[in-house]
mmCIF file of C-alpha atoms in Angstrom:
data_model
loop_
_atom_site.group_PDB
_atom_site.id
_atom_site.type_symbol
_atom_site.label_atom_id
_atom_site.label_comp_id
_atom_site.label_asym_id
_atom_site.label_seq_id
_atom_site.Cartn_x
_atom_site.Cartn_y
_atom_site.Cartn_z
ATOM 1 C CA UNK X 648 60.898 -46.359 -21.501
ATOM 2 C CA UNK X 649 58.233 -47.373 -23.962
ATOM 3 C CA UNK X 650 59.169 -49.812 -26.686
ATOM 4 C CA UNK X 651 59.134 -48.365 -30.178
ATOM 5 C CA UNK X 652 59.559 -49.909 -33.614
ATOM 6 C CA UNK X 653 60.827 -47.875 -36.562
ATOM 7 C CA UNK X 654 59.519 -48.863 -39.972
ATOM 8 C CA UNK X 655 59.691 -47.402 -43.450
ATOM 9 C CA UNK X 656 56.632 -46.870 -45.622
ATOM 10 C CA UNK X 657 57.129 -45.506 -49.145
ATOM 11 C CA UNK X 658 60.688 -44.576 -48.246
ATOM 12 C CA UNK X 659 59.790 -42.341 -45.292
ATOM 13 C CA UNK X 660 60.335 -43.307 -41.653
ATOM 14 C CA UNK X 661 57.237 -43.614 -39.505
ATOM 15 C CA UNK X 662 56.836 -44.503 -35.884
ATOM 16 C CA UNK X 663 54.591 -47.265 -34.630
ATOM 17 C CA UNK X 664 54.783 -47.271 -30.828
ATOM 18 C CA UNK X 665 53.594 -50.248 -28.835
ATOM 19 C CA UNK X 666 51.568 -47.747 -26.773
ATOM 20 C CA UNK X 667 50.752 -44.036 -27.266
ATOM 21 C CA UNK X 668 53.666 -41.670 -26.754
ATOM 22 C CA UNK X 669 53.424 -38.672 -24.435
ATOM 23 C CA UNK X 670 52.611 -35.463 -26.250
ATOM 24 C CA UNK X 671 56.093 -33.944 -25.996
ATOM 25 C CA UNK X 672 57.718 -37.122 -27.354
ATOM 26 C CA UNK X 673 55.227 -37.299 -30.210
ATOM 27 C CA UNK X 674 56.168 -33.722 -31.133
ATOM 28 C CA UNK X 675 59.835 -34.706 -31.188
ATOM 29 C CA UNK X 676 59.012 -37.764 -33.302
ATOM 30 C CA UNK X 677 57.195 -35.607 -35.839
ATOM 31 C CA UNK X 678 60.063 -33.150 -35.926
ATOM 32 C CA UNK X 679 62.615 -35.960 -36.347
ATOM 33 C CA UNK X 680 60.581 -37.283 -39.287
ATOM 34 C CA UNK X 681 60.747 -33.833 -40.836
ATOM 35 C CA UNK X 682 64.526 -33.735 -40.444
ATOM 36 C CA UNK X 683 64.826 -37.164 -42.075
ATOM 37 C CA UNK X 684 62.793 -35.890 -45.029
ATOM 38 C CA UNK X 685 65.027 -32.825 -45.276
ATOM 39 C CA UNK X 686 68.141 -35.020 -45.423
ATOM 40 C CA UNK X 687 67.380 -36.030 -49.005
ATOM 41 C CA UNK X 688 65.410 -34.614 -51.904
ATOM 42 C CA UNK X 689 61.864 -35.669 -52.720
ATOM 43 C CA UNK X 690 63.115 -37.331 -55.917
ATOM 44 C CA UNK X 691 65.710 -39.312 -53.957
ATOM 45 C CA UNK X 692 63.153 -40.488 -51.395
ATOM 46 C CA UNK X 693 60.794 -41.469 -54.200
ATOM 47 C CA UNK X 694 63.544 -43.528 -55.839
ATOM 48 C CA UNK X 695 64.436 -45.180 -52.505
ATOM 49 C CA UNK X 696 60.789 -46.149 -51.980
ATOM 50 C CA UNK X 697 60.406 -47.482 -55.528
ATOM 51 C CA UNK X 698 63.576 -49.579 -55.277
ATOM 52 C CA UNK X 699 62.547 -51.069 -51.934
ATOM 53 C CA UNK X 700 59.159 -51.968 -53.411
ATOM 54 C CA UNK X 701 60.919 -53.603 -56.380
ATOM 55 C CA UNK X 702 63.208 -55.617 -54.085
ATOM 56 C CA UNK X 703 60.363 -56.679 -51.793
ATOM 57 C CA UNK X 704 58.267 -57.842 -54.752
ATOM 58 C CA UNK X 705 61.168 -59.917 -56.073
ATOM 59 C CA UNK X 706 61.652 -61.475 -52.620
ATOM 60 C CA UNK X 707 57.962 -62.452 -52.462
ATOM 61 C CA UNK X 708 58.080 -64.077 -55.902
ATOM 62 C CA UNK X 709 61.251 -65.920 -54.873
ATOM 63 C CA UNK X 710 59.789 -67.083 -51.537
ATOM 64 C CA UNK X 711 62.409 -65.065 -49.683
ATOM 65 C CA UNK X 712 62.146 -62.457 -46.950
ATOM 66 C CA UNK X 713 63.635 -58.971 -47.409
ATOM 67 C CA UNK X 714 64.219 -58.773 -43.645
ATOM 68 C CA UNK X 715 66.657 -58.973 -42.026
ATOM 69 C CA UNK X 716 69.435 -58.040 -44.438
ATOM 70 C CA UNK X 717 71.203 -61.026 -46.035
ATOM 71 C CA UNK X 718 74.107 -60.294 -48.418
ATOM 72 C CA UNK X 719 73.444 -63.618 -50.186
ATOM 73 C CA UNK X 720 69.865 -62.595 -50.996
ATOM 74 C CA UNK X 721 70.936 -59.137 -52.148
ATOM 75 C CA UNK X 722 73.622 -60.757 -54.320
ATOM 76 C CA UNK X 723 70.983 -62.926 -55.986
ATOM 77 C CA UNK X 724 68.731 -59.894 -56.423
ATOM 78 C CA UNK X 725 71.312 -57.796 -58.254
ATOM 79 C CA UNK X 726 72.110 -60.841 -60.403
ATOM 80 C CA UNK X 727 68.431 -60.995 -61.335
ATOM 81 C CA UNK X 728 68.451 -57.265 -62.106
ATOM 82 C CA UNK X 729 71.491 -57.638 -64.359
ATOM 83 C CA UNK X 730 70.005 -60.583 -66.230
ATOM 84 C CA UNK X 731 66.490 -59.193 -66.657
ATOM 85 C CA UNK X 732 64.979 -61.775 -64.321
ATOM 86 C CA UNK X 733 63.975 -59.421 -61.507
ATOM 87 C CA UNK X 734 60.422 -59.234 -62.812
ATOM 88 C CA UNK X 735 58.454 -60.760 -65.643
ATOM 89 C CA UNK X 736 58.858 -59.111 -69.008
ATOM 90 C CA UNK X 737 61.503 -56.690 -67.750
ATOM 91 C CA UNK X 738 64.766 -55.789 -69.425
ATOM 92 C CA UNK X 739 68.154 -56.110 -67.793
ATOM 93 C CA UNK X 740 68.967 -53.123 -65.612
ATOM 94 C CA UNK X 741 71.953 -50.936 -66.428
ATOM 95 C CA UNK X 742 74.948 -50.916 -64.100
ATOM 96 C CA UNK X 743 74.043 -47.430 -62.861
ATOM 97 C CA UNK X 744 70.482 -48.555 -62.053
ATOM 98 C CA UNK X 745 71.762 -51.568 -60.109
ATOM 99 C CA UNK X 746 74.181 -49.369 -58.155
ATOM 100 C CA UNK X 747 71.299 -47.028 -57.329
ATOM 101 C CA UNK X 748 69.194 -49.986 -56.168
ATOM 102 C CA UNK X 749 72.020 -51.072 -53.864
ATOM 103 C CA UNK X 750 72.216 -47.584 -52.382
ATOM 104 C CA UNK X 751 68.456 -47.624 -51.881
ATOM 105 C CA UNK X 752 68.584 -50.959 -50.068
ATOM 106 C CA UNK X 753 71.366 -49.710 -47.790
ATOM 107 C CA UNK X 754 69.320 -46.617 -46.933
ATOM 108 C CA UNK X 755 66.120 -48.574 -46.314
ATOM 109 C CA UNK X 756 67.891 -51.102 -44.088
ATOM 110 C CA UNK X 757 69.491 -48.266 -42.123
ATOM 111 C CA UNK X 758 66.038 -46.791 -41.445
ATOM 112 C CA UNK X 759 65.111 -50.106 -39.849
ATOM 113 C CA UNK X 760 68.176 -50.132 -37.631
ATOM 114 C CA UNK X 761 69.868 -52.742 -39.813
ATOM 115 C CA UNK X 762 73.008 -52.589 -41.938
ATOM 116 C CA UNK X 763 73.869 -53.980 -45.333
ATOM 117 C CA UNK X 764 77.531 -54.822 -45.845
ATOM 118 C CA UNK X 765 78.097 -53.961 -49.490
ATOM 119 C CA UNK X 766 81.710 -55.169 -49.152
ATOM 120 C CA UNK X 767 80.528 -58.698 -48.387
ATOM 121 C CA UNK X 768 81.809 -61.059 -51.082
ATOM 122 C CA UNK X 769 78.268 -62.110 -52.060
ATOM 123 C CA UNK X 770 77.605 -58.508 -53.107
ATOM 124 C CA UNK X 771 81.002 -56.986 -53.941
ATOM 125 C CA UNK X 772 82.215 -59.864 -56.122
ATOM 126 C CA UNK X 773 78.929 -60.146 -57.998
ATOM 127 C CA UNK X 774 78.817 -56.369 -58.518
ATOM 128 C CA UNK X 775 82.390 -56.374 -59.849
ATOM 129 C CA UNK X 776 81.425 -59.086 -62.320
ATOM 130 C CA UNK X 777 78.351 -57.120 -63.402
ATOM 131 C CA UNK X 778 80.462 -54.022 -64.028
ATOM 132 C CA UNK X 779 83.019 -55.990 -66.053
ATOM 133 C CA UNK X 780 80.341 -57.714 -68.108
ATOM 134 C CA UNK X 781 77.757 -54.991 -68.655
ATOM 135 C CA UNK X 782 79.307 -51.574 -68.024
ATOM 136 C CA UNK X 783 79.079 -49.134 -70.942
ATOM 137 C CA UNK X 784 80.337 -45.589 -71.448
ATOM 138 C CA UNK X 785 77.945 -43.093 -69.819
ATOM 139 C CA UNK X 786 75.220 -41.721 -72.084
ATOM 140 C CA UNK X 787 75.620 -37.955 -71.990
ATOM 141 C CA UNK X 788 72.960 -35.449 -72.938
ATOM 142 C CA UNK X 789 73.786 -32.844 -75.564
ATOM 143 C CA UNK X 790 75.022 -29.495 -74.284
ATOM 144 C CA UNK X 791 73.135 -26.480 -75.636
ATOM 145 C CA UNK X 792 75.701 -23.838 -76.508
ATOM 146 C CA UNK X 793 75.295 -20.054 -76.603
ATOM 147 C CA UNK X 794 74.149 -19.976 -80.242
ATOM 148 C CA UNK X 795 71.662 -22.767 -79.469
ATOM 149 C CA UNK X 796 70.185 -20.886 -76.504
ATOM 150 C CA UNK X 797 69.724 -17.749 -78.616
ATOM 151 C CA UNK X 798 67.952 -19.794 -81.310
ATOM 152 C CA UNK X 799 65.795 -21.497 -78.684
ATOM 153 C CA UNK X 800 64.775 -18.145 -77.182
ATOM 154 C CA UNK X 801 63.583 -16.984 -80.600
ATOM 155 C CA UNK X 802 60.978 -19.769 -80.639
ATOM 156 C CA UNK X 803 59.240 -18.356 -77.543
ATOM 157 C CA UNK X 804 56.423 -15.829 -77.561
ATOM 158 C CA UNK X 805 57.862 -12.635 -76.054
ATOM 159 C CA UNK X 806 54.431 -11.190 -75.276
ATOM 160 C CA UNK X 807 52.860 -14.121 -73.396
ATOM 161 C CA UNK X 808 53.230 -15.021 -69.737
ATOM 162 C CA UNK X 809 54.254 -18.550 -70.653
ATOM 163 C CA UNK X 810 56.907 -17.246 -73.037
ATOM 164 C CA UNK X 811 58.268 -14.871 -70.377
ATOM 165 C CA UNK X 812 58.436 -17.659 -67.824
ATOM 166 C CA UNK X 813 60.096 -20.126 -70.198
ATOM 167 C CA UNK X 814 62.632 -17.496 -71.292
ATOM 168 C CA UNK X 815 63.538 -16.809 -67.662
ATOM 169 C CA UNK X 816 63.915 -20.521 -66.850
ATOM 170 C CA UNK X 817 66.145 -21.211 -69.857
ATOM 171 C CA UNK X 818 68.416 -18.237 -69.202
ATOM 172 C CA UNK X 819 68.818 -18.695 -65.446
ATOM 173 C CA UNK X 820 69.352 -22.430 -65.927
ATOM 174 C CA UNK X 821 72.034 -21.831 -68.557
ATOM 175 C CA UNK X 822 73.815 -18.842 -67.007
ATOM 176 C CA UNK X 823 73.684 -20.343 -63.505
ATOM 177 C CA UNK X 824 74.518 -23.902 -64.550
ATOM 178 C CA UNK X 825 71.567 -25.023 -62.435
ATOM 179 C CA UNK X 826 70.001 -28.430 -62.101
ATOM 180 C CA UNK X 827 66.356 -28.618 -63.120
ATOM 181 C CA UNK X 828 65.311 -29.217 -59.479
ATOM 182 C CA UNK X 829 67.248 -26.114 -58.461
ATOM 183 C CA UNK X 830 65.475 -23.989 -61.074
ATOM 184 C CA UNK X 831 61.940 -24.912 -60.034
ATOM 185 C CA UNK X 832 62.901 -24.939 -56.336
ATOM 186 C CA UNK X 833 63.559 -21.186 -56.284
ATOM 187 C CA UNK X 834 61.380 -18.733 -54.357
ATOM 188 C CA UNK X 835 60.918 -15.037 -55.069
ATOM 189 C CA UNK X 836 62.631 -14.146 -51.779
ATOM 190 C CA UNK X 837 64.321 -15.898 -48.876
ATOM 191 C CA UNK X 838 62.506 -18.388 -46.643
ATOM 192 C CA UNK X 839 59.071 -17.976 -48.200
ATOM 193 C CA UNK X 840 57.991 -21.612 -48.576
ATOM 194 C CA UNK X 841 58.649 -24.877 -46.779
ATOM 195 C CA UNK X 842 59.495 -26.763 -49.968
ATOM 196 C CA UNK X 843 61.704 -24.016 -51.414
ATOM 197 C CA UNK X 844 65.290 -24.901 -52.289
ATOM 198 C CA UNK X 845 66.600 -21.343 -52.636
ATOM 199 C CA UNK X 846 65.838 -17.789 -53.703
ATOM 200 C CA UNK X 847 67.040 -14.914 -55.892
ATOM 201 C CA UNK X 848 68.336 -11.439 -55.059
ATOM 202 C CA UNK X 849 68.715 -8.865 -57.834
ATOM 203 C CA UNK X 850 71.398 -6.159 -57.761
ATOM 204 C CA UNK X 851 72.610 -3.522 -60.213
ATOM 205 C CA UNK X 852 75.363 -5.702 -61.636
ATOM 206 C CA UNK X 853 73.664 -9.060 -61.496
ATOM 207 C CA UNK X 854 71.744 -11.599 -59.470
ATOM 208 C CA UNK X 855 72.697 -13.771 -56.502
ATOM 209 C CA UNK X 856 71.036 -17.182 -56.381
ATOM 210 C CA UNK X 857 71.191 -18.915 -52.993
ATOM 211 C CA UNK X 858 70.673 -22.661 -53.306
ATOM 212 C CA UNK X 859 70.313 -25.673 -51.049
ATOM 213 C CA UNK X 860 71.667 -28.419 -53.273
ATOM 214 C CA UNK X 861 73.108 -31.906 -53.034
ATOM 215 C CA UNK X 862 76.213 -30.728 -51.192
ATOM 216 C CA UNK X 863 74.603 -28.124 -48.929
ATOM 217 C CA UNK X 864 74.085 -24.393 -49.335
ATOM 218 C CA UNK X 865 75.889 -22.508 -52.074
ATOM 219 C CA UNK X 866 75.690 -19.122 -53.771
ATOM 220 C CA UNK X 867 75.667 -18.686 -57.542
ATOM 221 C CA UNK X 868 76.507 -15.307 -59.034
ATOM 222 C CA UNK X 869 74.846 -14.512 -62.380
ATOM 223 C CA UNK X 870 76.027 -11.350 -64.120
ATOM 224 C CA UNK X 871 73.966 -9.268 -66.512
ATOM 225 C CA UNK X 872 74.120 -10.174 -70.188
ATOM 226 C CA UNK X 873 75.509 -8.148 -73.084
ATOM 227 C CA UNK X 874 71.974 -7.313 -74.275
ATOM 228 C CA UNK X 875 68.497 -7.267 -72.737
ATOM 229 C CA UNK X 876 67.360 -9.967 -75.168
ATOM 230 C CA UNK X 877 69.733 -12.537 -73.685
ATOM 231 C CA UNK X 878 70.126 -11.201 -70.135
ATOM 232 C CA UNK X 879 68.926 -13.653 -67.460
ATOM 233 C CA UNK X 880 68.339 -10.841 -64.960
ATOM 234 C CA UNK X 881 66.140 -8.890 -67.366
ATOM 235 C CA UNK X 882 64.233 -12.101 -68.109
ATOM 236 C CA UNK X 883 63.652 -12.768 -64.393
ATOM 237 C CA UNK X 884 62.618 -9.161 -63.726
ATOM 238 C CA UNK X 885 60.180 -9.236 -66.656
ATOM 239 C CA UNK X 886 58.606 -12.508 -65.495
ATOM 240 C CA UNK X 887 58.233 -11.290 -61.893
ATOM 241 C CA UNK X 888 56.714 -7.993 -63.043
ATOM 242 C CA UNK X 889 54.108 -9.332 -65.459
ATOM 243 C CA UNK X 890 53.290 -12.405 -63.359
ATOM 244 C CA UNK X 891 52.842 -10.052 -60.368
ATOM 245 C CA UNK X 892 54.901 -12.195 -58.036
ATOM 246 C CA UNK X 893 55.723 -11.016 -54.527
ATOM 247 C CA UNK X 894 55.748 -14.210 -52.496
ATOM 248 C CA UNK X 895 56.208 -17.932 -52.949
ATOM 249 C CA UNK X 896 57.534 -20.068 -55.799
ATOM 250 C CA UNK X 897 59.322 -18.187 -58.582
ATOM 251 C CA UNK X 898 58.291 -20.497 -61.430
ATOM 252 C CA UNK X 899 54.650 -21.602 -61.585
ATOM 253 C CA UNK X 900 52.146 -23.042 -63.998
ATOM 254 C CA UNK X 901 50.472 -20.630 -66.398
ATOM 255 C CA UNK X 902 46.760 -21.411 -66.855
ATOM 256 C CA UNK X 903 43.584 -19.876 -68.290
ATOM 257 C CA UNK X 904 44.764 -19.920 -71.900
ATOM 258 C CA UNK X 905 48.049 -18.361 -70.850
ATOM 259 C CA UNK X 906 46.545 -15.440 -68.928
ATOM 260 C CA UNK X 907 46.660 -16.643 -65.317
ATOM 261 C CA UNK X 908 49.566 -17.590 -63.056
ATOM 262 C CA UNK X 909 48.849 -20.397 -60.615
ATOM 263 C CA UNK X 910 50.088 -20.695 -57.054
ATOM 264 C CA UNK X 911 51.712 -24.135 -57.340
ATOM 265 C CA UNK X 912 55.407 -24.666 -58.003
ATOM 266 C CA UNK X 913 56.354 -26.240 -61.341
ATOM 267 C CA UNK X 914 57.522 -29.852 -61.393
ATOM 268 C CA UNK X 915 61.176 -30.237 -62.378
ATOM 269 C CA UNK X 916 60.173 -32.460 -65.301
ATOM 270 C CA UNK X 917 58.752 -29.335 -66.948
ATOM 271 C CA UNK X 918 62.320 -28.072 -67.411
ATOM 272 C CA UNK X 919 63.300 -31.205 -69.308
ATOM 273 C CA UNK X 920 60.195 -30.963 -71.486
ATOM 274 C CA UNK X 921 60.853 -27.290 -72.191
ATOM 275 C CA UNK X 922 64.485 -27.812 -73.228
ATOM 276 C CA UNK X 923 63.598 -30.761 -75.445
ATOM 277 C CA UNK X 924 60.685 -28.937 -77.092
ATOM 278 C CA UNK X 925 62.424 -25.656 -77.893
ATOM 279 C CA UNK X 926 65.654 -27.375 -78.976
ATOM 280 C CA UNK X 927 63.653 -29.425 -81.468
ATOM 281 C CA UNK X 928 61.704 -26.382 -82.670
ATOM 282 C CA UNK X 929 64.884 -24.312 -83.061
ATOM 283 C CA UNK X 930 66.525 -27.056 -85.105
ATOM 284 C CA UNK X 931 69.450 -27.573 -82.740
ATOM 285 C CA UNK X 932 71.643 -30.418 -84.018
ATOM 286 C CA UNK X 933 69.779 -30.497 -87.288
ATOM 287 C CA UNK X 934 72.516 -32.774 -88.635
ATOM 288 C CA UNK X 935 70.947 -35.645 -86.699
ATOM 289 C CA UNK X 936 67.747 -37.534 -87.378
ATOM 290 C CA UNK X 937 64.629 -36.512 -85.459
ATOM 291 C CA UNK X 938 64.728 -39.737 -83.444
ATOM 292 C CA UNK X 939 68.308 -39.048 -82.393
ATOM 293 C CA UNK X 940 67.567 -35.434 -81.525
ATOM 294 C CA UNK X 941 64.651 -36.382 -79.263
ATOM 295 C CA UNK X 942 67.020 -38.447 -77.131
ATOM 296 C CA UNK X 943 69.795 -35.845 -77.068
ATOM 297 C CA UNK X 944 68.237 -33.068 -75.005
ATOM 298 C CA UNK X 945 67.086 -32.764 -71.394
ATOM 299 C CA UNK X 946 67.187 -30.322 -68.506
ATOM 300 C CA UNK X 947 70.822 -31.337 -68.006
ATOM 301 C CA UNK X 948 71.648 -29.792 -71.394
ATOM 302 C CA UNK X 949 71.576 -26.317 -69.801
ATOM 303 C CA UNK X 950 74.090 -27.217 -67.085
ATOM 304 C CA UNK X 951 76.373 -28.972 -69.571
ATOM 305 C CA UNK X 952 76.003 -25.984 -71.889
ATOM 306 C CA UNK X 953 77.539 -23.569 -69.396
ATOM 307 C CA UNK X 954 80.438 -25.943 -68.700
ATOM 308 C CA UNK X 955 81.091 -26.320 -72.425
ATOM 309 C CA UNK X 956 80.663 -22.681 -73.480
ATOM 310 C CA UNK X 957 82.217 -20.498 -70.782
ATOM 311 C CA UNK X 958 85.692 -19.466 -71.974
ATOM 312 C CA UNK X 959 87.073 -18.738 -68.510
ATOM 313 C CA UNK X 960 89.391 -20.355 -66.003
ATOM 314 C CA UNK X 961 88.022 -23.808 -65.191
ATOM 315 C CA UNK X 962 87.906 -23.083 -61.460
ATOM 316 C CA UNK X 963 85.179 -20.454 -61.991
ATOM 317 C CA UNK X 964 83.016 -22.942 -63.881
ATOM 318 C CA UNK X 965 83.634 -25.530 -61.163
ATOM 319 C CA UNK X 966 82.476 -23.070 -58.499
ATOM 320 C CA UNK X 967 79.375 -22.104 -60.496
ATOM 321 C CA UNK X 968 78.328 -25.731 -60.910
ATOM 322 C CA UNK X 969 79.083 -26.531 -57.261
ATOM 323 C CA UNK X 970 81.468 -29.368 -58.074
ATOM 324 C CA UNK X 971 83.928 -30.648 -55.493
ATOM 325 C CA UNK X 972 86.547 -31.474 -58.124
ATOM 326 C CA UNK X 973 87.727 -30.177 -61.489
ATOM 327 C CA UNK X 974 87.453 -33.720 -62.843
ATOM 328 C CA UNK X 975 83.687 -33.686 -62.313
ATOM 329 C CA UNK X 976 83.454 -30.344 -64.126
ATOM 330 C CA UNK X 977 85.361 -31.777 -67.086
ATOM 331 C CA UNK X 978 82.774 -34.539 -67.408
ATOM 332 C CA UNK X 979 80.218 -31.867 -68.182
ATOM 333 C CA UNK X 980 82.242 -30.324 -70.985
ATOM 334 C CA UNK X 981 81.102 -31.373 -74.444
ATOM 335 C CA UNK X 982 82.648 -29.923 -77.577
ATOM 336 C CA UNK X 983 81.389 -30.446 -81.085
ATOM 337 C CA UNK X 984 84.772 -29.478 -82.566
ATOM 338 C CA UNK X 985 86.469 -32.520 -81.064
ATOM 339 C CA UNK X 986 89.676 -32.242 -83.096
ATOM 340 C CA UNK X 987 90.193 -28.498 -82.629
ATOM 341 C CA UNK X 988 93.571 -29.268 -81.046
ATOM 342 C CA UNK X 989 95.541 -31.719 -83.190
ATOM 343 C CA UNK X 990 98.236 -33.286 -81.041
ATOM 344 C CA UNK X 991 99.316 -35.523 -83.918
ATOM 345 C CA UNK X 992 100.491 -32.512 -85.959
ATOM 346 C CA UNK X 993 101.746 -30.780 -82.857
ATOM 347 C CA UNK X 994 103.945 -33.831 -82.228
ATOM 348 C CA UNK X 995 105.496 -33.473 -85.669
ATOM 349 C CA UNK X 996 103.554 -36.052 -87.726
#
């Protein structure tokens, strides 16, 4: 059998055979590479590649080799990340960033047929110390509640293609509790594009959204709203009709001074920009300074908004968000009336 070395370039496995592979084996190699890509999202692979590049650069500056895997070297690396010494002029990484970098290193080593023992004392003990010294409460984005969404919709131009598209994205993201990547990953119908992450089906009583997410395939049921102005299904139908969509990505760039619909799928960052822009324009959380408000909103605000607003049994919200546990769903719930239930008085004081 021909010798073969597996390497990773920019986070994706490639094959560099010592001699050319037979045609049928090359086909299998290409297909295997496609399956590896499908195992994680494009954003995840991009992060893995960036973190490996960061680690490799630090190793070069430190006169160390990133290969093979050495827990002592990785322990020194995460120490440098925590202290801001991983690269010149950089700030100390947060605990969550360091944990992501560790996951990236484990993945990259695995692609090379190597393993990284994260339980080794050189890594585990250092990481425990980093958590104890630098861990902070998680920074949560503001949830946009029902009244906020209605105010945000009013800032959009009802008669323009861009306004129709943005209205549809806000409403399906909020009512479906969707991640921003799930919103832009939708196709008009099933199995229409290679990079699609799901599709929509419209019925009399609502819409079924089939998604391929972090935990596999799931179905999200979105019912019709109480009025056409705030109904996600009406918004989707209007966008599809006026954009003349029959095939391919559901949400696309609007060009030509707002009169043409492109063929390319929107980037998920457009969802974050949209939520931030319309929340600011609508004056959501006007009690805060402008600087604070800019940092409060993101694409995640839609998903957190559903979890915080839906007055139904928690299990239904958990199912909609695709969470494995009720505890995870509770992390998404943000309430502005924090002291609505006063246990002090309820306890007799």
